[in-house]
mmCIF file of C-alpha atoms in Angstrom:
data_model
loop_
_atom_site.group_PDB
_atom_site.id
_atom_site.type_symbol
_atom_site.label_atom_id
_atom_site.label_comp_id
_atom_site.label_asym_id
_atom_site.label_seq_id
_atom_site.Cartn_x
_atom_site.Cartn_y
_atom_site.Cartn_z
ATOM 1 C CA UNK A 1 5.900 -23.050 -20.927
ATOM 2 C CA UNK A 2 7.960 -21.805 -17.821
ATOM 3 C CA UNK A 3 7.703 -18.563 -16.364
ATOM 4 C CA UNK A 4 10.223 -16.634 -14.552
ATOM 5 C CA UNK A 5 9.626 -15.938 -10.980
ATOM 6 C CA UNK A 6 11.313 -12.646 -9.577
ATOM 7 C CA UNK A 7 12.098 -11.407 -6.249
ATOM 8 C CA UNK A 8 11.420 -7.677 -5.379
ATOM 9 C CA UNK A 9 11.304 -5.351 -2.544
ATOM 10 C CA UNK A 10 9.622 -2.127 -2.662
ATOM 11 C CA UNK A 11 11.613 0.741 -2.630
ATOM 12 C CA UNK A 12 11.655 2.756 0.873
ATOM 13 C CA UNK A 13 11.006 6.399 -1.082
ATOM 14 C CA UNK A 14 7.942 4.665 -2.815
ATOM 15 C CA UNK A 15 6.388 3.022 0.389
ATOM 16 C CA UNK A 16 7.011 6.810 1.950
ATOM 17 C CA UNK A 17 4.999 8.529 -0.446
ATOM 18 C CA UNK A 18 2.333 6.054 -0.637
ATOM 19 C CA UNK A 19 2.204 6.070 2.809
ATOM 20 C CA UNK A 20 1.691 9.565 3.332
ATOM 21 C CA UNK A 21 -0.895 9.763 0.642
ATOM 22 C CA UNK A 22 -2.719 6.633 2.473
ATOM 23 C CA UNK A 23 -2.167 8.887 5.866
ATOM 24 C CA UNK A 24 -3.827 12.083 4.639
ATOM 25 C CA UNK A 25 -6.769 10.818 3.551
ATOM 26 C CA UNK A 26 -7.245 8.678 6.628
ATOM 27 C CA UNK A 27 -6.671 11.324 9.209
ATOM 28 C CA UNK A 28 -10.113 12.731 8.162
ATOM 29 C CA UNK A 29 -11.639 9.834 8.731
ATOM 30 C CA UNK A 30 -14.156 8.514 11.977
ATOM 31 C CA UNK A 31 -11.475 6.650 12.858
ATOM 32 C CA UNK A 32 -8.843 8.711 13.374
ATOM 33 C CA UNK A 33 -11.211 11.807 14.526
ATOM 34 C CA UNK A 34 -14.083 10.365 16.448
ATOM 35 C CA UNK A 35 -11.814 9.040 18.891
ATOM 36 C CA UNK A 36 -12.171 5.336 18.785
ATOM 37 C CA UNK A 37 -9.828 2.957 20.684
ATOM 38 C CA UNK A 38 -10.176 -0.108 18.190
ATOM 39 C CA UNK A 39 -7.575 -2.627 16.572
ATOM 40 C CA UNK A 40 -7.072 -0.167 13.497
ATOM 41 C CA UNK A 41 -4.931 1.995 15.540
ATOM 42 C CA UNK A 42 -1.700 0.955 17.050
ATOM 43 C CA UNK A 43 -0.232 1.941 20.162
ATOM 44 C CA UNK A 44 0.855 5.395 18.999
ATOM 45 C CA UNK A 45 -2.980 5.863 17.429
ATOM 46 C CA UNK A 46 -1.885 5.368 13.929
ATOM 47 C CA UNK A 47 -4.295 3.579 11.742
ATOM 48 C CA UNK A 48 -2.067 1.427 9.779
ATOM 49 C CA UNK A 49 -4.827 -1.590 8.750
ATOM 50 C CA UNK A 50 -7.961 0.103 7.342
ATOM 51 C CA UNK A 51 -7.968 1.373 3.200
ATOM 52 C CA UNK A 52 -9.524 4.663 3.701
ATOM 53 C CA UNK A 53 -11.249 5.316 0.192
ATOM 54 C CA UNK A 54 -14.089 3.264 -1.301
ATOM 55 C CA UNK A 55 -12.902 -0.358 -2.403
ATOM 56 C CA UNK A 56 -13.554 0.818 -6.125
ATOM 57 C CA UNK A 57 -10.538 3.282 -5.849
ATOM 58 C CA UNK A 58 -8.441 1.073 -4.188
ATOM 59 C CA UNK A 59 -9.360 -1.843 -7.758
ATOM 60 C CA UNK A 60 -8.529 1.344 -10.089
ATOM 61 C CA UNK A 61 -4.998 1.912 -8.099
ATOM 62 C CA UNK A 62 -4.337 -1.625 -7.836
ATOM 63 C CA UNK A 63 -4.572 -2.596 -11.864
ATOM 64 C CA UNK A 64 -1.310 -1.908 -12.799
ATOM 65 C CA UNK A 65 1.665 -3.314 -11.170
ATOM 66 C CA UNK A 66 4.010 -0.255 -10.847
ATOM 67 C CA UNK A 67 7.447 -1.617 -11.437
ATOM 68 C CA UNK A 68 9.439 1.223 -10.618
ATOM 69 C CA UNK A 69 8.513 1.103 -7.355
ATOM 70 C CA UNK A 70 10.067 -1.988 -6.861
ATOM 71 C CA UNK A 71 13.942 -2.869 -6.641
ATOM 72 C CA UNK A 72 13.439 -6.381 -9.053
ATOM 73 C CA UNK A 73 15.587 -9.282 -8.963
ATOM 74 C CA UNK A 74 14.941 -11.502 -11.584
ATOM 75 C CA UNK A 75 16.618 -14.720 -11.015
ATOM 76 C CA UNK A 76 19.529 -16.173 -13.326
ATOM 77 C CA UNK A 77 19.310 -18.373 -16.565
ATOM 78 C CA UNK A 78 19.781 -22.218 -15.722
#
């Protein structure tokens, strides 16, 4: 049995939002607060590396693929 392989890109509104959501909850955080100068923060003093929620939240948001944030090219019939 073959399976299809696909191509997709995620769409720039849903890597916004996700983004944000990632940003709020991280701006609380030691690392953003406590004033560290690490390699979590770029030059600006954005943390764009770390997860900031416990690794069993991030399992639960990460079970389902959420298609429609993704533009999906699927590729054509040989």
């Amino acid at each position: 049995m073959t399976h299809a392989r696909w191509r997709g890109a995620v769409w720039p509104e849903a890597e916004t939002a996700y983004d944000r959501v990632l940003q709020e909850k991280i701006r609380r955080t030691v690392w953003v607060t406590g004033g560290c100068r690490s390699w979590y923060l770029n030059d600006a003093g954005r943390n764009v590396s770390l997860w900031p929620d416990f690794t069993w939240a991030f399992a639960r948001q990460t079970r389902r693929f959420d298609v429609s944030s993704y533009e999906v090219l699927l590729p054509h019939p040989q």
